[in-house]
Short mmCIF file of C-alpha atoms in Angstrom, two decimals:
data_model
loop_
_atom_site.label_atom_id
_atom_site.label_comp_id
_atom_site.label_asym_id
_atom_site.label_seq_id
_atom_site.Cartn_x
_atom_site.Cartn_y
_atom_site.Cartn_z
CA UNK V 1 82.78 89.47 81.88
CA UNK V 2 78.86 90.48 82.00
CA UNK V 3 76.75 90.12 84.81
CA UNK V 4 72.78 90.38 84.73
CA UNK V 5 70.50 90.83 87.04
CA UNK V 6 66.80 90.07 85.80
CA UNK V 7 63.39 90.92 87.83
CA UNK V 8 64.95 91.12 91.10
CA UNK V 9 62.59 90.64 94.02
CA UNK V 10 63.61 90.97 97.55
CA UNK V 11 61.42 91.57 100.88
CA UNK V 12 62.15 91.79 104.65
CA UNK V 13 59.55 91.20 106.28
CA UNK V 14 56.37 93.49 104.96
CA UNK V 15 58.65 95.77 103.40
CA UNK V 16 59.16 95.62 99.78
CA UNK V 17 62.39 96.95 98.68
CA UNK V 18 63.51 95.14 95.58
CA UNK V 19 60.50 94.75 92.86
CA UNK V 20 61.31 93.17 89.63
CA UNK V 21 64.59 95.11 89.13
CA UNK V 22 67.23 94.64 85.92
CA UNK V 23 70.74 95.68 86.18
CA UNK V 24 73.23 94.76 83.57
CA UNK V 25 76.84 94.96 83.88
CA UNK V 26 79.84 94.85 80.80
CA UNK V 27 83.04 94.82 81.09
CA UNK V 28 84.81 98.38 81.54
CA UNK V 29 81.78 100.12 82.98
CA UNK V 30 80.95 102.45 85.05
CA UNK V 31 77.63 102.43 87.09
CA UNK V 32 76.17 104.55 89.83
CA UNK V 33 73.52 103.72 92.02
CA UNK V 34 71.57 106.63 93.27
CA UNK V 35 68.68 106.90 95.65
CA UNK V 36 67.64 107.72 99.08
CA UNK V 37 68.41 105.46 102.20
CA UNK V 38 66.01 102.14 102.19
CA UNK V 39 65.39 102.44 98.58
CA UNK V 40 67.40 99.44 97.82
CA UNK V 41 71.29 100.06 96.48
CA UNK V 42 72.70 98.61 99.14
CA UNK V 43 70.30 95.38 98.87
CA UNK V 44 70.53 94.85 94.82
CA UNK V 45 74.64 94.85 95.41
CA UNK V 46 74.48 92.63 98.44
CA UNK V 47 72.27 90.23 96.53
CA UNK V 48 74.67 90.12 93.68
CA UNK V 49 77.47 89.40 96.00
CA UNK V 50 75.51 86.74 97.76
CA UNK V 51 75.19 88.35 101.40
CA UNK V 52 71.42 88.08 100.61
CA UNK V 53 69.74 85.74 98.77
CA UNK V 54 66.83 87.25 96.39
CA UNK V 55 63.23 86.36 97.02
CA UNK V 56 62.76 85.97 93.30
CA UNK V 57 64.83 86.44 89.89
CA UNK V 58 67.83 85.41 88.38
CA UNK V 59 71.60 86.36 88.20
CA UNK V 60 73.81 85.66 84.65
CA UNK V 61 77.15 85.28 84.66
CA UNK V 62 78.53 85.54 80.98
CA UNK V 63 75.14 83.69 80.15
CA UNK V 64 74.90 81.36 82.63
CA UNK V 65 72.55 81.49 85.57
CA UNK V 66 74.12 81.57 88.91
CA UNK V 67 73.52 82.78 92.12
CA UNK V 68 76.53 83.15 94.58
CA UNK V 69 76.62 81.48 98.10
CA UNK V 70 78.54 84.06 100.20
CA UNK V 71 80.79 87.16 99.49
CA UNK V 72 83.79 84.61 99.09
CA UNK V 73 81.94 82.83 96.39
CA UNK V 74 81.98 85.73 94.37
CA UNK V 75 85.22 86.72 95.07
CA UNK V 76 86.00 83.56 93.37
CA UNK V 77 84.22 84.55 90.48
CA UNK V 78 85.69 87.93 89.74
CA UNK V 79 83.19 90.03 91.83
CA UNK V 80 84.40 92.41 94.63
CA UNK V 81 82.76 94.06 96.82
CA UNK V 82 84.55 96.94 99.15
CA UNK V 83 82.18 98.03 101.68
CA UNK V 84 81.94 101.46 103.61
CA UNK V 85 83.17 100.11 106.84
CA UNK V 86 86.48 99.07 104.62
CA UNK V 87 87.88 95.92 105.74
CA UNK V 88 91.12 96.59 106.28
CA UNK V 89 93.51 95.52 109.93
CA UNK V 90 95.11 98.41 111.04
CA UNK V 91 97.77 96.51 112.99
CA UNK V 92 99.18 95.16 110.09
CA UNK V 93 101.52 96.57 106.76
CA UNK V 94 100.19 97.29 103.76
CA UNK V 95 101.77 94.20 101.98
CA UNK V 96 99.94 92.09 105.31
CA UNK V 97 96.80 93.63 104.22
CA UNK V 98 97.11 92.78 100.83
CA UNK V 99 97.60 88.56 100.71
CA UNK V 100 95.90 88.51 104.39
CA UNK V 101 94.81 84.85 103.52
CA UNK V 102 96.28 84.28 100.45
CA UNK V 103 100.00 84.72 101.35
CA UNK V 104 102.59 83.25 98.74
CA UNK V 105 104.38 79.99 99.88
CA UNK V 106 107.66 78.91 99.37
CA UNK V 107 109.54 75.34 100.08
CA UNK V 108 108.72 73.94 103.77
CA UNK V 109 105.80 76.51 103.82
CA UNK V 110 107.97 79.68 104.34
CA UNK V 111 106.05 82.61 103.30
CA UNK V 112 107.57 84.25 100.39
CA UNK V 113 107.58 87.40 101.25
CA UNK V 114 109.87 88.68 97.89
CA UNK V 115 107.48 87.10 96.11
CA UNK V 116 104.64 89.40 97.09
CA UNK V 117 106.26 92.76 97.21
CA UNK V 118 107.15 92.13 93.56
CA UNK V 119 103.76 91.95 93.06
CA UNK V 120 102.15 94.56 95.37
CA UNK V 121 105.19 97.02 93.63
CA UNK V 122 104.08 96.24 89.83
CA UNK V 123 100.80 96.82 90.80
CA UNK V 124 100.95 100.26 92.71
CA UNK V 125 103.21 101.27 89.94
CA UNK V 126 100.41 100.25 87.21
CA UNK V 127 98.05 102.06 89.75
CA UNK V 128 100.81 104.89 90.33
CA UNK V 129 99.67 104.55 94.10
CA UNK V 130 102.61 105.98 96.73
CA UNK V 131 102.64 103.47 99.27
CA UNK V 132 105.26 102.13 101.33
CA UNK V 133 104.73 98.68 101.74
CA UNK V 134 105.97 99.10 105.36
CA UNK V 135 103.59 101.05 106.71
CA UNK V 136 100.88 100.11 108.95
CA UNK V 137 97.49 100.27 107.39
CA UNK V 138 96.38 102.69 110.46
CA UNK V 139 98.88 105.31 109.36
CA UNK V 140 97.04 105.40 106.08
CA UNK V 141 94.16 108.15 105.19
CA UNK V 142 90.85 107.10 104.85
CA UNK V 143 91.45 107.89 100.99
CA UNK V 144 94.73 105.36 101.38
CA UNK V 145 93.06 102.95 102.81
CA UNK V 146 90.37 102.44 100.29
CA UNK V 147 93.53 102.18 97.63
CA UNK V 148 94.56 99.40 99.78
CA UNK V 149 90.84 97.64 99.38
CA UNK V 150 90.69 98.36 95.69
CA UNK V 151 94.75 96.97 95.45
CA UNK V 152 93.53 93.84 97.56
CA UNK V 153 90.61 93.16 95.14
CA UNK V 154 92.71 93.60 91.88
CA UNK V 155 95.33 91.56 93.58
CA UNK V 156 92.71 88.69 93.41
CA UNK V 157 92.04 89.71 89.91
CA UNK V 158 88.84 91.31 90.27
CA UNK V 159 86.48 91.44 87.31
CA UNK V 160 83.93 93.74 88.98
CA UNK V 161 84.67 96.32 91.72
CA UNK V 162 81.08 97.36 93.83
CA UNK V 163 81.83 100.22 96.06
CA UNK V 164 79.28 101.53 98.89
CA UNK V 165 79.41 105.10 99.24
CA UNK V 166 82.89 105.44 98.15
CA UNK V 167 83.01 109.59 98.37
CA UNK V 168 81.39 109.59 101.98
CA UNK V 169 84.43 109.97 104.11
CA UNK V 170 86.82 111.60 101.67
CA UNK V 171 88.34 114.83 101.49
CA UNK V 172 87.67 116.77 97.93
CA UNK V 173 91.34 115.90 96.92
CA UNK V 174 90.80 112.03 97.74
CA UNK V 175 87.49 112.26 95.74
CA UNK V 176 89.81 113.37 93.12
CA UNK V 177 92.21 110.63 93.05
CA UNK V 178 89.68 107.83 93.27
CA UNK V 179 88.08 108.78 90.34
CA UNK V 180 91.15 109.07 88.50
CA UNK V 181 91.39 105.41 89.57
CA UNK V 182 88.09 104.61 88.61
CA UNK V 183 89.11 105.58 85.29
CA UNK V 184 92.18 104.19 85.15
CA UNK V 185 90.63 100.83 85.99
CA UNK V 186 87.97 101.19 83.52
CA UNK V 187 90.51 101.99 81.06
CA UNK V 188 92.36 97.83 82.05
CA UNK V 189 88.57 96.76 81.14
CA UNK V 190 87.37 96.04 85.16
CA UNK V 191 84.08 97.36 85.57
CA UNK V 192 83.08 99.48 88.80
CA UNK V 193 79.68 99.61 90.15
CA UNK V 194 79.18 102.34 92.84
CA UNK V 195 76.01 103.13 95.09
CA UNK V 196 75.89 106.73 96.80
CA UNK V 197 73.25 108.38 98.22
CA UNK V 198 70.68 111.07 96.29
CA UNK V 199 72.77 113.64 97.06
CA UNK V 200 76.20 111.66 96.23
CA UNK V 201 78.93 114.86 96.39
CA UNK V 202 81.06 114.94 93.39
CA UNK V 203 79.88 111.61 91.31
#
């Protein structure tokens, strides 16, 4: 999968914060997005995952010009996007978390429930991520829970990961592990796109 951005334009307002920008992502990349606040990260990604619309350019998907309706629209299309403010329900399991929405479904509409921790178990253990199933999403660290929102994207076989500010709330030893992720990811050919701020600890 390749997506392309080409001569991005975007405005609120009198404010001109996207002007003619390219971005171009391949399959098993890594980007980073650096910059102060307001100088556009944020708006680019949101753009590509269609929670803006750009005044002016065009977005390729493997070629072909598209330009996505909503953040489900490109979920549908390979592209996630896990936001600071992760969107997780504390009040629920882990495995909840993971199908909220798109729950397997036996016979009679019985929710198949072995179904899905077969695969939420094949893919911590591909992600060799320690977490019980069980527990509620609340009980996890920050750094858990944002293993939870990259598991729930993969789980809807993501293509393209976009992370905001990934590093902001996490301890040095979480930083750690999610880039050991990041790489391991890279490594199954998804490609991760991150935006952090100028001074972006550890990245």
């Amino acid at each position: 999968m390749m997506i392309g951005m080409n001569q991005i334009y975007k405005s609120f307002g009198q404010n001109d914060v996207l002007m003619g920008v390219d971005l171009e992502i391949r399959e098993a990349e890594v980007h980073a997005l650096m910059g102060e606040n307001g100088a556009g990260k944020s708006t680019l990604m949101k753009i590509l995952t269609g929670v803006y619309k750009a005044d002016k350019g065009t977005i390729y998907d493997n070629g072909h010009e598209v330009q996505y309706k909503n953040t489900k629209d490109a979920e549908e299309n390979g592209i996630a996007f896990i936001q600071q403010e992760l969107n997780i329900w504390p009040n629920l399991t882990v495995l909840e978390n993971l199908f909220l929405g798109k729950e397997k479904v036996k016979r009679f509409g019985l929710i198949d429930n072995k179904t899905m921790r077969k695969e939420a178990l094949a893919l911590f253990e591909k992600l060799n991520l320690k977490i019980e199933l069980n527990e509620l999403a609340s009980n996890l660290s920050v750094g858990m829970q944002q293993m939870l929102e990259i598991s729930k994207a993969l789980m809807q076989d993501a293509k393209i990961i976009i992370m905001d500010e990934p590093t902001a709330a996490l301890t040095n030893s979480e930083i750690t592990v999610l880039f050991e992720q990041i790489n391991k990811l890279k490594s199954e050919g998804v490609s991760i796109c991150v935006y952090l701020a100028q001074n972006g600890r550890n990245f």
